[in-house]
Coordinates of C-alpha atoms and ligand atoms in Angstrom, one line a residue:
M210 CA 111.0 -333.4 -65.9
L211 CA 109.3 -332.7 -69.2
K212 CA 110.7 -334.3 -72.3
K213 CA 111.2 -332.1 -75.3
D214 CA 108.8 -334.0 -77.5
V215 CA 106.1 -333.5 -74.9
I216 CA 106.8 -329.7 -74.7
D217 CA 106.7 -329.6 -78.5
Q218 CA 103.1 -330.9 -78.6
Y219 CA 102.0 -327.6 -76.9
Q220 CA 101.7 -324.1 -78.2
P221 CA 102.2 -321.4 -75.6
T222 CA 100.2 -318.2 -76.1
I223 CA 101.3 -315.0 -74.3
G224 CA 99.8 -311.5 -74.0
I225 CA 101.4 -308.7 -72.1
E226 CA 100.0 -305.8 -70.2
C227 CA 102.5 -303.1 -69.5
H228 CA 102.1 -300.1 -67.1
V229 CA 104.2 -297.2 -68.2
Q230 CA 104.7 -294.2 -65.9
L231 CA 104.6 -291.1 -67.9
K232 CA 107.2 -288.4 -67.5
T233 CA 105.1 -285.4 -66.5
K234 CA 106.1 -282.7 -64.0
T235 CA 102.9 -283.1 -62.0
K236 CA 100.5 -286.0 -61.3
L237 CA 97.6 -287.1 -63.5
F238 CA 94.8 -285.2 -61.6
S239 CA 96.6 -282.9 -59.2
A240 CA 99.3 -280.2 -59.4
V241 CA 101.7 -282.0 -57.1
D242 CA 105.3 -283.1 -58.0
N243 CA 105.3 -286.4 -60.0
D244 CA 108.8 -287.3 -58.9
A245 CA 108.8 -289.5 -55.9
I246 CA 112.3 -291.0 -56.1
G247 CA 114.2 -290.6 -52.9
K248 CA 111.4 -288.6 -51.2
E249 CA 110.2 -289.2 -47.6
P250 CA 107.0 -291.1 -47.5
N251 CA 103.8 -289.0 -48.0
T252 CA 105.6 -285.8 -48.8
V253 CA 104.7 -285.4 -52.5
V254 CA 101.0 -285.6 -52.0
S255 CA 97.9 -283.4 -52.2
P256 CA 94.4 -283.7 -50.8
I257 CA 93.6 -285.4 -54.1
C258 CA 96.2 -288.2 -53.5
F259 CA 94.6 -288.8 -50.1
S260 CA 91.1 -288.4 -51.7
L261 CA 89.9 -286.3 -48.9
P262 CA 86.1 -285.5 -49.0
G263 CA 85.1 -282.9 -51.5
V264 CA 88.3 -283.0 -53.7
L265 CA 87.8 -283.0 -57.5
P266 CA 90.3 -284.3 -60.0
V267 CA 91.5 -282.1 -62.9
L268 CA 93.2 -283.7 -65.9
N269 CA 96.8 -282.8 -66.5
E270 CA 96.9 -281.7 -70.2
A271 CA 100.5 -282.8 -70.7
V272 CA 99.4 -286.4 -70.2
V273 CA 97.2 -286.2 -73.3
E274 CA 100.1 -285.2 -75.5
L275 CA 102.3 -288.0 -74.1
A276 CA 99.5 -290.5 -74.7
I277 CA 99.2 -289.4 -78.3
K278 CA 102.9 -289.7 -78.8
A279 CA 102.8 -293.2 -77.3
G280 CA 99.9 -294.0 -79.6
H281 CA 102.0 -293.1 -82.7
A282 CA 105.0 -295.0 -81.3
L283 CA 102.7 -298.1 -81.1
N284 CA 101.5 -297.5 -84.7
A285 CA 98.0 -297.2 -83.2
K286 CA 94.8 -295.3 -83.8
V287 CA 94.5 -292.4 -81.3
A288 CA 90.9 -292.0 -80.3
N289 CA 89.1 -288.7 -81.0
F290 CA 86.9 -289.4 -78.0
S291 CA 87.9 -291.2 -74.8
K292 CA 86.6 -291.1 -71.3
F293 CA 87.5 -292.1 -67.7
D294 CA 85.8 -294.7 -65.6
R295 CA 86.0 -295.8 -62.0
K296 CA 87.4 -299.3 -61.2
H297 CA 86.5 -300.4 -57.7
Y298 CA 88.7 -302.4 -55.5
F299 CA 89.6 -302.2 -51.8
Y300 CA 93.2 -301.9 -50.9
P301 CA 95.0 -299.7 -48.3
D302 CA 97.1 -297.9 -50.9
L303 CA 94.0 -296.8 -52.9
P304 CA 92.2 -294.5 -50.4
K305 CA 89.3 -293.7 -52.8
G306 CA 88.3 -297.3 -53.0
Y307 CA 88.4 -297.0 -56.8
Q308 CA 91.0 -296.3 -59.4
I309 CA 90.3 -293.7 -62.1
T310 CA 91.1 -295.5 -65.4
Q311 CA 89.6 -295.9 -68.9
F312 CA 87.3 -298.9 -69.5
D313 CA 85.4 -299.1 -72.7
Q314 CA 86.8 -296.0 -74.5
P315 CA 90.5 -295.8 -74.2
I316 CA 92.7 -293.0 -75.6
V317 CA 94.7 -295.4 -77.8
G318 CA 93.1 -298.1 -79.9
K319 CA 94.4 -300.9 -82.1
G320 CA 98.0 -300.9 -83.2
E321 CA 101.0 -303.1 -84.1
V322 CA 104.6 -303.3 -83.0
E323 CA 107.5 -304.9 -85.0
V324 CA 109.8 -306.8 -82.7
P325 CA 113.3 -308.0 -83.7
L326 CA 113.9 -311.5 -82.6
D327 CA 116.9 -313.6 -83.6
G328 CA 117.5 -311.5 -86.7
E329 CA 113.8 -311.8 -87.8
I330 CA 110.9 -309.5 -87.2
I331 CA 107.7 -310.7 -85.4
K332 CA 104.6 -308.6 -85.3
V333 CA 102.6 -308.1 -82.1
G334 CA 99.2 -306.5 -82.2
I335 CA 98.3 -303.8 -79.7
T336 CA 94.7 -304.2 -78.4
R337 CA 94.6 -300.8 -76.7
A338 CA 96.4 -298.4 -74.4
H339 CA 94.5 -296.5 -71.7
L340 CA 95.3 -293.8 -69.1
E341 CA 95.0 -294.5 -65.4
E342 CA 96.3 -293.4 -62.1
D343 CA 99.0 -295.3 -60.2
A344 CA 98.2 -296.5 -56.7
G345 CA 100.4 -295.9 -53.6
K346 CA 102.8 -298.4 -52.1
S347 CA 102.2 -300.6 -49.0
T348 CA 105.1 -301.9 -47.0
H349 CA 104.8 -304.7 -44.4
P350 CA 107.6 -304.3 -41.8
A351 CA 109.0 -307.6 -40.7
G352 CA 107.4 -308.8 -37.5
A353 CA 105.1 -305.8 -37.1
D354 CA 101.3 -306.2 -36.8
Y355 CA 100.7 -303.3 -39.0
S356 CA 101.4 -302.1 -42.6
L357 CA 102.6 -298.8 -43.8
V358 CA 101.2 -296.8 -46.8
D359 CA 103.1 -294.3 -48.8
L360 CA 101.0 -292.3 -51.2
N361 CA 103.9 -290.5 -53.0
R362 CA 103.2 -292.6 -56.1
A363 CA 99.4 -292.4 -55.9
G364 CA 98.2 -290.4 -58.9
T365 CA 101.3 -290.8 -61.1
P366 CA 100.0 -291.0 -64.7
L367 CA 100.2 -294.5 -66.2
L368 CA 99.6 -295.7 -69.7
E369 CA 98.6 -299.3 -69.7
I370 CA 99.5 -301.0 -73.0
V371 CA 97.6 -304.2 -73.7
S372 CA 99.0 -306.5 -76.4
E373 CA 97.1 -309.1 -78.4
P374 CA 98.0 -312.7 -77.5
D375 CA 100.4 -312.8 -80.4
I376 CA 103.4 -314.0 -78.6
H377 CA 104.3 -317.7 -78.6
S378 CA 107.6 -318.1 -76.7
A379 CA 109.3 -316.9 -73.6
K380 CA 112.0 -315.4 -75.7
A381 CA 109.5 -313.5 -77.8
A382 CA 107.9 -312.2 -74.6
R383 CA 111.2 -310.7 -73.5
A384 CA 111.9 -309.2 -77.0
Y385 CA 108.5 -307.6 -77.0
A386 CA 108.9 -306.1 -73.5
Q387 CA 112.3 -304.8 -74.6
E388 CA 110.9 -303.2 -77.7
L389 CA 108.2 -301.5 -75.8
Y390 CA 110.9 -300.0 -73.6
Y391 CA 112.7 -298.6 -76.6
L392 CA 109.5 -297.3 -78.0
M393 CA 108.5 -295.5 -74.8
K394 CA 112.1 -294.2 -74.4
Y395 CA 112.5 -292.8 -77.9
A396 CA 109.0 -291.5 -78.1
D397 CA 110.2 -289.6 -75.0
V398 CA 107.1 -290.3 -72.9
S399 CA 108.7 -292.1 -69.9
Y400 CA 112.0 -292.2 -68.1
V401 CA 111.7 -296.0 -68.5
N402 CA 113.7 -296.6 -65.4
L403 CA 112.9 -300.3 -64.7
F404 CA 114.5 -300.3 -61.3
H405 CA 112.2 -297.6 -60.1
G406 CA 109.2 -299.3 -61.6
N407 CA 108.6 -297.0 -64.5
M408 CA 107.6 -300.0 -66.6
R409 CA 105.9 -303.0 -65.0
F410 CA 104.8 -306.0 -67.0
D411 CA 101.9 -308.4 -66.4
V412 CA 102.5 -311.6 -68.4
N413 CA 99.4 -313.7 -69.3
V414 CA 100.4 -317.2 -70.2
S415 CA 98.3 -320.2 -71.4
V416 CA 99.2 -323.4 -73.2
A417 CA 97.1 -325.6 -75.5
K418 CA 97.8 -328.7 -77.6
K419 CA 99.0 -327.7 -81.0
G420 CA 96.2 -327.6 -83.5
S421 CA 93.5 -327.1 -80.9
K422 CA 91.1 -324.2 -81.7
E423 CA 90.7 -323.0 -78.2
L424 CA 93.2 -321.3 -75.9
G425 CA 93.9 -322.9 -72.5
N426 CA 93.0 -321.2 -69.2
R427 CA 95.6 -318.5 -68.5
A428 CA 97.5 -317.4 -65.5
E429 CA 98.6 -313.8 -65.2
V430 CA 102.0 -313.1 -63.6
K431 CA 101.8 -309.6 -62.2
N432 CA 104.3 -306.8 -61.7
I433 CA 107.5 -307.9 -63.3
N434 CA 110.1 -305.2 -63.7
S435 CA 112.9 -306.7 -65.7
F436 CA 113.1 -308.2 -69.2
K437 CA 115.0 -311.2 -67.9
A438 CA 112.2 -311.9 -65.4
V439 CA 109.6 -311.6 -68.1
E440 CA 111.3 -314.4 -70.0
K441 CA 111.9 -316.5 -66.9
A442 CA 108.4 -316.1 -65.6
A443 CA 106.9 -317.0 -69.0
E444 CA 109.3 -320.0 -69.3
Y445 CA 108.3 -321.2 -65.8
E446 CA 104.6 -320.8 -66.5
I447 CA 104.7 -322.7 -69.8
K448 CA 106.4 -325.6 -68.1
R449 CA 104.2 -325.6 -65.0
Q450 CA 101.0 -325.6 -67.1
I451 CA 102.2 -328.3 -69.5
E452 CA 103.1 -330.4 -66.4
L453 CA 99.7 -330.0 -64.9
L454 CA 97.9 -330.8 -68.2
E455 CA 100.1 -333.9 -68.7
K456 CA 99.0 -335.1 -65.2
G457 CA 95.4 -334.6 -66.3
E458 CA 94.9 -331.6 -64.0
E459 CA 93.2 -328.3 -64.9
I460 CA 94.8 -324.9 -65.1
V461 CA 93.2 -322.5 -62.7
Q462 CA 92.6 -318.9 -64.0
E463 CA 94.5 -316.9 -61.4
T464 CA 96.9 -314.1 -60.6
R465 CA 100.4 -315.1 -59.7
G466 CA 103.5 -313.3 -58.6
W467 CA 107.1 -313.8 -59.7
D468 CA 109.6 -314.7 -56.9
D469 CA 112.9 -313.6 -58.3
S470 CA 115.0 -315.3 -55.6
K471 CA 113.3 -318.7 -56.1
Q472 CA 112.9 -318.2 -59.9
K473 CA 109.3 -319.4 -59.8
T474 CA 105.7 -318.0 -59.9
L475 CA 103.4 -318.3 -56.9
S476 CA 99.7 -318.2 -56.7
Q477 CA 98.4 -315.0 -55.2
R478 CA 94.6 -314.9 -55.8
G479 CA 91.8 -316.1 -58.0
K480 CA 91.5 -313.8 -61.1
E481 CA 88.8 -311.2 -61.0
D482 CA 86.5 -310.7 -63.9
A483 CA 85.6 -307.3 -65.2
H484 CA 82.2 -307.3 -63.4
D485 CA 83.9 -307.8 -60.1
Y486 CA 85.3 -304.2 -60.5
R487 CA 81.8 -302.6 -60.9
Y488 CA 83.1 -300.2 -63.5
F489 CA 81.1 -297.0 -64.1
P490 CA 81.8 -293.7 -65.9
E491 CA 83.8 -291.2 -63.8
P492 CA 81.3 -288.3 -63.2
D493 CA 84.0 -285.8 -62.1
L494 CA 86.0 -285.7 -65.3
P495 CA 84.9 -284.6 -68.8
P496 CA 85.8 -286.9 -71.7
I497 CA 89.0 -286.3 -73.7
V498 CA 88.3 -284.9 -77.1
I499 CA 91.2 -284.7 -79.6
T500 CA 90.9 -283.4 -83.1
D501 CA 92.6 -285.1 -86.1
D502 CA 94.7 -281.9 -86.5
E503 CA 96.0 -282.3 -83.0
I504 CA 96.9 -285.9 -83.6
E505 CA 98.7 -285.1 -86.8
K506 CA 100.5 -282.2 -85.2
V507 CA 102.0 -284.5 -82.6
R508 CA 102.9 -287.1 -85.3
S509 CA 104.8 -284.5 -87.3
N510 CA 107.0 -283.8 -84.3
M511 CA 107.7 -287.4 -83.4
P512 CA 111.4 -288.1 -82.7
L513 CA 113.1 -291.1 -84.5
M514 CA 111.6 -294.4 -83.4
P515 CA 113.8 -297.5 -82.7
N516 CA 113.3 -299.0 -86.2
E517 CA 114.2 -295.7 -87.8
W518 CA 117.4 -295.6 -85.7
R519 CA 118.1 -299.2 -86.8
K520 CA 117.9 -298.0 -90.4
E521 CA 120.2 -295.1 -89.8
L522 CA 122.8 -297.3 -88.1
T523 CA 122.5 -299.9 -90.9
A524 CA 123.2 -297.1 -93.4
V525 CA 126.7 -296.5 -92.1
G526 CA 127.5 -300.2 -92.5
L527 CA 126.9 -301.6 -89.0
D528 CA 125.7 -305.2 -88.3
K529 CA 122.5 -306.1 -86.5
P530 CA 124.2 -307.3 -83.2
V531 CA 126.2 -304.1 -83.0
I532 CA 123.1 -302.0 -83.7
E533 CA 121.2 -303.7 -80.9
E534 CA 124.0 -303.1 -78.5
V535 CA 124.2 -299.4 -79.4
L536 CA 120.4 -299.1 -78.7
A537 CA 120.8 -301.0 -75.4
F538 CA 123.6 -298.8 -74.2
D539 CA 121.9 -295.7 -75.3
A540 CA 118.7 -296.5 -73.6
E541 CA 120.4 -297.6 -70.4
D542 CA 121.7 -294.2 -69.1
E543 CA 119.4 -291.2 -69.1
R544 CA 122.3 -288.9 -68.9
V545 CA 124.0 -289.8 -72.2
S546 CA 122.6 -289.9 -75.7
Y547 CA 124.9 -292.0 -77.9
L548 CA 122.4 -291.8 -80.7
G549 CA 122.2 -288.0 -80.4
V550 CA 126.0 -288.0 -81.0
F551 CA 125.6 -290.5 -83.8
E552 CA 123.1 -288.2 -85.5
I553 CA 125.7 -285.5 -85.7
L554 CA 128.4 -287.8 -87.0
R555 CA 126.4 -289.9 -89.4
D556 CA 127.3 -288.0 -92.6
D557 CA 130.8 -289.1 -92.2
K558 CA 130.1 -292.8 -92.5
E559 CA 133.5 -294.0 -91.6
L560 CA 133.7 -291.9 -88.4
A561 CA 130.1 -292.8 -87.5
K562 CA 130.8 -296.5 -87.9
K563 CA 134.0 -296.3 -85.8
Y564 CA 132.1 -294.3 -83.2
A565 CA 129.4 -296.9 -82.9
N566 CA 132.0 -299.6 -82.4
W567 CA 133.6 -297.5 -79.7
V568 CA 130.2 -297.2 -78.0
V569 CA 129.8 -300.9 -78.0
N570 CA 133.4 -301.8 -77.0
I571 CA 134.4 -298.9 -74.8
F572 CA 131.8 -296.4 -73.7
G573 CA 129.0 -298.9 -73.0
P574 CA 131.1 -301.4 -71.0
L575 CA 132.6 -298.6 -69.0
Q576 CA 129.2 -297.1 -68.3
R577 CA 128.0 -300.5 -67.0
E578 CA 131.1 -301.3 -65.0
K579 CA 132.2 -298.0 -63.6
G580 CA 129.4 -295.5 -64.3
M581 CA 130.5 -293.4 -67.2
I582 CA 132.1 -290.1 -66.2
I583 CA 131.5 -288.3 -69.5
T584 CA 127.8 -287.5 -69.4
D585 CA 127.4 -284.7 -71.8
N586 CA 127.1 -285.2 -75.6
A587 CA 129.3 -282.3 -76.4
R588 CA 132.2 -283.9 -74.6
I589 CA 131.6 -287.3 -76.1
L590 CA 131.6 -285.7 -79.5
H591 CA 134.8 -283.8 -78.8
T592 CA 136.6 -286.8 -77.4
V593 CA 135.5 -289.1 -80.3
K594 CA 136.5 -286.5 -83.0
S595 CA 139.9 -285.8 -81.4
V596 CA 140.8 -289.4 -81.2
Y597 CA 139.5 -290.1 -84.7
D598 CA 141.6 -287.3 -86.1
L599 CA 144.7 -288.7 -84.5
V600 CA 143.9 -292.1 -86.0
M601 CA 143.3 -290.6 -89.5
A602 CA 146.6 -288.7 -89.2
D603 CA 148.4 -292.0 -88.6
K604 CA 149.3 -290.8 -85.1
L605 CA 147.4 -293.5 -83.2
N606 CA 147.1 -297.2 -84.0
S607 CA 143.8 -298.8 -83.2
T608 CA 145.0 -300.5 -80.0
N609 CA 146.3 -297.2 -78.6
A610 CA 143.2 -295.4 -79.8
K611 CA 141.1 -297.6 -77.6
Q612 CA 143.5 -297.2 -74.7
L613 CA 143.4 -293.4 -75.1
L614 CA 139.5 -293.3 -75.3
R615 CA 139.3 -295.4 -72.1
E616 CA 141.6 -293.0 -70.3
L617 CA 139.8 -289.9 -71.6
V618 CA 136.4 -291.3 -70.6
M619 CA 137.5 -291.8 -67.0
L620 CA 139.0 -288.3 -66.6
K621 CA 137.0 -285.6 -64.7
H622 CA 137.8 -283.0 -67.4
S623 CA 138.8 -283.4 -71.0
P624 CA 142.4 -282.2 -71.7
S625 CA 142.3 -279.2 -74.1
D626 CA 145.1 -280.7 -76.0
V627 CA 144.2 -284.4 -76.6
E628 CA 147.3 -285.1 -78.8
G629 CA 149.6 -283.6 -76.1
Y630 CA 147.9 -285.8 -73.5
A631 CA 148.3 -288.9 -75.7
S632 CA 151.9 -288.2 -76.4
Q633 CA 152.5 -287.7 -72.7
K634 CA 151.0 -291.1 -72.1
G635 CA 153.3 -292.5 -74.8
L636 CA 150.4 -293.5 -77.0
I637 CA 151.3 -291.4 -80.1
Q638 CA 152.6 -293.6 -82.9
V639 CA 156.0 -292.8 -84.3
S640 CA 155.7 -292.3 -88.0
D641 CA 159.0 -290.5 -88.2
A642 CA 160.9 -292.6 -90.7
G643 CA 164.3 -291.6 -89.3
E644 CA 163.5 -292.7 -85.8
I645 CA 161.9 -296.0 -86.9
E646 CA 164.8 -296.7 -89.2
K647 CA 167.2 -296.6 -86.3
I648 CA 165.1 -299.1 -84.4
V649 CA 164.8 -301.3 -87.4
A650 CA 168.6 -301.3 -87.9
Q651 CA 169.0 -302.3 -84.2
V652 CA 166.4 -305.1 -84.5
L653 CA 167.9 -306.5 -87.7
K654 CA 171.4 -306.6 -86.0
E655 CA 170.0 -308.4 -83.0
N656 CA 167.9 -310.9 -85.0
E657 CA 170.2 -312.1 -87.7
K658 CA 168.5 -315.4 -88.2
A659 CA 165.1 -313.9 -88.8
A660 CA 166.6 -311.3 -91.0
N661 CA 168.2 -314.0 -93.1
D662 CA 165.0 -315.9 -93.3
V663 CA 163.2 -312.9 -94.7
K664 CA 166.1 -312.3 -97.2
N665 CA 165.6 -316.0 -98.3
G666 CA 162.0 -315.3 -99.0
E667 CA 160.5 -316.7 -95.8
M668 CA 158.1 -313.8 -95.4
K669 CA 156.6 -315.3 -92.2
A670 CA 159.6 -314.1 -90.3
I671 CA 158.8 -310.5 -91.0
G672 CA 155.9 -310.5 -88.6
F673 CA 158.4 -311.5 -85.8
L674 CA 160.7 -308.6 -86.8
V675 CA 157.8 -306.1 -86.9
G676 CA 156.9 -307.4 -83.4
Q677 CA 160.4 -306.7 -82.2
V678 CA 160.3 -303.2 -83.6
M679 CA 157.0 -302.6 -81.8
K680 CA 158.5 -303.9 -78.6
N681 CA 161.6 -301.7 -78.8
S682 CA 159.5 -298.7 -79.6
K683 CA 157.2 -299.5 -76.6
G684 CA 154.2 -299.9 -79.0
K685 CA 154.6 -296.5 -80.6
A686 CA 156.0 -297.4 -84.0
N687 CA 153.7 -297.3 -87.0
P688 CA 153.7 -301.0 -87.7
Q689 CA 153.1 -300.6 -91.5
M690 CA 156.0 -298.2 -91.7
A691 CA 158.1 -300.6 -89.7
Q692 CA 157.4 -303.4 -92.1
E693 CA 158.2 -301.3 -95.1
L694 CA 161.5 -300.2 -93.6
I695 CA 162.5 -303.7 -92.7
K696 CA 161.9 -304.8 -96.3
K697 CA 163.8 -301.7 -97.5
Q698 CA 166.8 -302.4 -95.3
L699 CA 166.9 -306.1 -96.2
G700 CA 166.5 -305.2 -99.9
V701 CA 163.5 -307.5 -100.5
Ligands
MN974 MN1 96.1 -301.2 -64.8

């Protein structure tokens, strides 16, 4: 076990490469369906995906616009000129024997991302982002002496985003990965479904004694597809490397994998250098030339980015943790847009704030636990407004408002008369003075001692009496009104 003072002598340095699958209808170089989810193996493929002799790739124009958008999201310089190259390696799921990628002239150049971490902002430089094709998938059936190859994913457009080694803790690595996810989600360039591998992180970790000018040898942990695993893998690597160095051993530059069940990284292979890939320019594709006007046109149509959403949410008076939770819930389910609804409500600050709190306390948790049933914005909007109106009209107390929302969210269809529904469920607050007066009189008769205490100036007892009124009215009485009527009847 490493002691904390030993760990503190080292500075970890982390850089992250992230492969983002772009949300196009068709693949990067062929007009075949780009959606492989749930499809039989090798059914969304063209001769290009199989790289049969004589086929020629044609660039999907939609990919260029998505790459420009991503470039803006990364605060990066979009290149006026970029080109494709061949990267050679031999693997069954890459039938050409090379991957078409971008080597020395990527479509996106230097940029910078602001990452919230523990209430502060850290800045992570972007080295570059380049376009490339995804490979197929190999599976190795247990006990079989063969492997299976599925090329449905071969040719899916990827944007590989490379960060500067600006990250210095496992927690910061996770925060950066999560921020990239928001950036790609809100720039609308990817479905960002981590479970389906829409974003895959390669985490490069090295450690060096603090104050030393050189970085240590690094290990690259490949193909991580959750934020938690990014953090855990970085944490594991930092410890592993410090332990080796403390024993006087060397860190081998290598590629490692993350074993989620064992929560450790495992050596896979020695790390290749660029020359091992024998890169050369792709002769079958022309370069991508983009004018400044085209770049600016995309910029002027950019949707709100996560930091802009944070500003909007701050403006209605929400705290940072609530804001981060709204973003997380919003990004989690492709079918709902809590922020889209927020945008409609934000001019009414009080309503917008209440709504955001309901997202965090009711909609989000229900979505996570049960799979939210309301999946269209119009219905969320209608539900929220109806309930809010009832609250403002003093017909619902806040406990019952939450209860009502929970029930409405789980219904297949919204009731046309929300107030009628709420009153049927006994949630509508009684603000009818006559009715409450009767209950108060009853409660005062049954609780003479507490009533006398209040009369004698012991105001603590009034809470008990209000509680009794609430109980007798089955939670429906307006508690403020109950309190006033108790005082009135007791003459205090
Ligand atoms: Mn790559």
